Structure formats: C-alpha cells, structure tokens
Amino acid sequence: MIWHESLYLGEGIPKKNRKIRQIKRKINRGAFSFGLFLIVLCQDGTNLLEIIPARDLRQRAYPKKHLYIVGLAIGYGEALETASRIVLDVYKKTGGFAVKQYLLGPQKAGEGI
C-alpha cells in the first residue's frame, strides 16, 4: 500500500499526526477498526476514486500491493463526502477531473498506480 503524503480526512478521523500514524500502522498490519473506509485512486482507470471498507483488506486475495490511499473516513457517508471533497478540490485547482494526475503529478500518473 502506498499512502498519499497529505491525506484527505473525514470529520470522524482525528487530525493529530500521532493518531493518523496509529491508524496507518493498524491498516498496514491488518488490524483496523470497524467502519473505517479508505479512499483510493482507481486501479482500472474507469473511475476517479474507489471507496473500500478497511475490513476488505483482511482477505488474502485482495490486491493490496498497488493501492494508493488518498483519504480516510469513518462510515460510508463520510467516505462519500471526503471523496467528493477531493474531486471538488481538483476541479477548483485545475478546471478538470484528472484526479490521478493531480494527486500523483505528471510523472507518476503514467506508471500504473
């Protein structure tokens, strides 16, 4: 899993760096709390973002290796709000919807993340 350097956080996620590091560590180890959702860049290129329940990462077959995590939220509704905030920020700053290119930069966007 790859973590975006400045994560978008939902209202229910503590904003303290120590708490965020704890959440990341738990996710990386496979021990996460119920109701936690990850907002990740879409793998197949057909969508802008994907919302994944953290509990899905417990499955062995889940493709975790190339997940590029850009946001965290508590609850699906909050995850939708956070994802829409990401898309709106990209639109305001670029005038378009190239979320992957904006968050990764022009070089990394073409590397298949």
Short mmCIF file of C-alpha atoms in Angstrom, two decimals:
data_model
loop_
_atom_site.label_atom_id
_atom_site.label_comp_id
_atom_site.label_asym_id
_atom_site.label_seq_id
_atom_site.Cartn_x
_atom_site.Cartn_y
_atom_site.Cartn_z
CA MET A 1 0.00 0.00 0.00
CA ILE A 2 1.14 3.49 -0.80
CA TRP A 3 -0.01 6.44 1.29
CA HIS A 4 -0.50 9.91 -0.20
CA GLU A 5 1.67 12.40 1.65
CA SER A 6 -1.23 14.66 2.61
CA LEU A 7 -4.28 12.51 3.25
CA TYR A 8 -7.81 13.82 2.99
CA LEU A 9 -9.52 13.04 6.28
CA GLY A 10 -13.20 12.70 7.06
CA GLU A 11 -14.78 14.50 10.01
CA GLY A 12 -14.59 11.43 12.25
CA ILE A 13 -10.83 10.89 11.80
CA PRO A 14 -8.65 12.57 14.45
CA LYS A 15 -6.45 15.28 12.94
CA LYS A 16 -3.45 14.68 15.20
CA ASN A 17 -0.40 13.24 13.42
CA ARG A 18 0.11 10.63 16.14
CA LYS A 19 -3.44 9.30 15.72
CA ILE A 20 -3.11 9.23 11.94
CA ARG A 21 0.16 7.27 12.22
CA GLN A 22 -1.61 4.80 14.53
CA ILE A 23 -4.44 4.31 12.03
CA LYS A 24 -1.96 3.79 9.18
CA ARG A 25 0.02 1.28 11.23
CA LYS A 26 -3.15 -0.67 12.06
CA ILE A 27 -4.20 -0.75 8.42
CA ASN A 28 -0.74 -1.88 7.30
CA ARG A 29 -0.81 -4.69 9.89
CA GLY A 30 -4.34 -5.78 9.09
CA ALA A 31 -5.88 -4.78 12.43
CA PHE A 32 -8.37 -1.99 11.76
CA SER A 33 -11.49 -0.72 13.37
CA PHE A 34 -14.99 -1.43 12.12
CA GLY A 35 -16.47 1.32 10.00
CA LEU A 36 -13.17 2.65 8.62
CA PHE A 37 -13.15 3.34 4.87
CA LEU A 38 -10.23 4.04 2.57
CA ILE A 39 -10.46 6.35 -0.42
CA VAL A 40 -8.03 5.12 -3.06
CA LEU A 41 -7.14 6.02 -6.62
CA CYS A 42 -8.98 3.81 -9.07
CA GLN A 43 -6.86 0.91 -10.31
CA ASP A 44 -8.51 0.26 -13.67
CA GLY A 45 -8.86 3.84 -14.89
CA THR A 46 -12.63 3.81 -15.43
CA ASN A 47 -13.44 5.78 -12.26
CA LEU A 48 -11.75 8.60 -10.39
CA LEU A 49 -11.71 7.11 -6.89
CA GLU A 50 -12.77 3.95 -5.09
CA ILE A 51 -14.17 3.65 -1.57
CA ILE A 52 -13.04 0.47 0.16
CA PRO A 53 -14.07 -0.78 3.60
CA ALA A 54 -10.87 -1.41 5.56
CA ARG A 55 -12.20 -4.81 6.60
CA ASP A 56 -11.95 -5.96 2.97
CA LEU A 57 -8.15 -5.80 3.25
CA ARG A 58 -8.26 -8.81 5.59
CA GLN A 59 -8.93 -11.06 2.62
CA ARG A 60 -5.73 -12.71 1.45
CA ALA A 61 -6.60 -12.41 -2.21
CA TYR A 62 -7.33 -8.68 -2.02
CA PRO A 63 -4.86 -6.75 -4.22
CA LYS A 64 -3.30 -4.51 -1.56
CA LYS A 65 0.11 -4.03 -3.09
CA HIS A 66 -0.72 -1.23 -5.50
CA LEU A 67 -3.40 0.59 -3.53
CA TYR A 68 -2.69 4.31 -3.46
CA ILE A 69 -4.56 5.65 -0.43
CA VAL A 70 -5.57 9.32 -0.61
CA GLY A 71 -8.18 9.54 2.15
CA LEU A 72 -9.66 8.02 5.30
CA ALA A 73 -13.18 8.24 6.71
CA ILE A 74 -15.42 6.72 9.37
CA GLY A 75 -18.60 5.41 7.74
CA TYR A 76 -19.64 5.18 4.13
CA GLY A 77 -21.46 8.53 4.12
CA GLU A 78 -18.39 10.32 5.40
CA ALA A 79 -16.28 8.50 2.80
CA LEU A 80 -18.60 9.79 0.05
CA GLU A 81 -18.26 13.34 1.40
CA THR A 82 -14.48 13.04 1.57
CA ALA A 83 -14.26 11.63 -1.96
CA SER A 84 -16.45 14.44 -3.28
CA ARG A 85 -14.23 16.98 -1.49
CA ILE A 86 -11.18 15.50 -3.25
CA VAL A 87 -12.84 15.74 -6.67
CA LEU A 88 -14.07 19.27 -5.96
CA ASP A 89 -10.59 20.39 -4.84
CA VAL A 90 -9.06 19.01 -8.04
CA TYR A 91 -11.73 20.71 -10.14
CA LYS A 92 -11.24 24.07 -8.39
CA LYS A 93 -7.45 23.92 -8.79
CA THR A 94 -7.23 22.53 -12.33
CA GLY A 95 -10.60 23.12 -14.00
CA GLY A 96 -10.82 19.39 -14.77
CA PHE A 97 -11.30 15.99 -13.22
CA ALA A 98 -7.86 14.45 -13.68
CA VAL A 99 -7.67 13.36 -10.03
CA LYS A 100 -4.90 10.80 -10.53
CA GLN A 101 -2.68 13.21 -12.46
CA TYR A 102 -3.23 15.96 -9.92
CA LEU A 103 -2.52 13.82 -6.84
CA LEU A 104 0.42 11.88 -8.29
CA GLY A 105 1.94 14.50 -10.53
CA PRO A 106 2.58 14.07 -14.26
CA GLN A 107 5.45 11.54 -13.97
CA LYS A 108 3.85 9.03 -11.60
CA ALA A 109 0.37 9.14 -13.17
CA GLY A 110 1.55 7.08 -16.12
CA GLU A 111 3.34 4.44 -14.03
CA GLY A 112 0.26 2.29 -13.50
CA ILE A 113 -0.58 3.24 -9.92
#
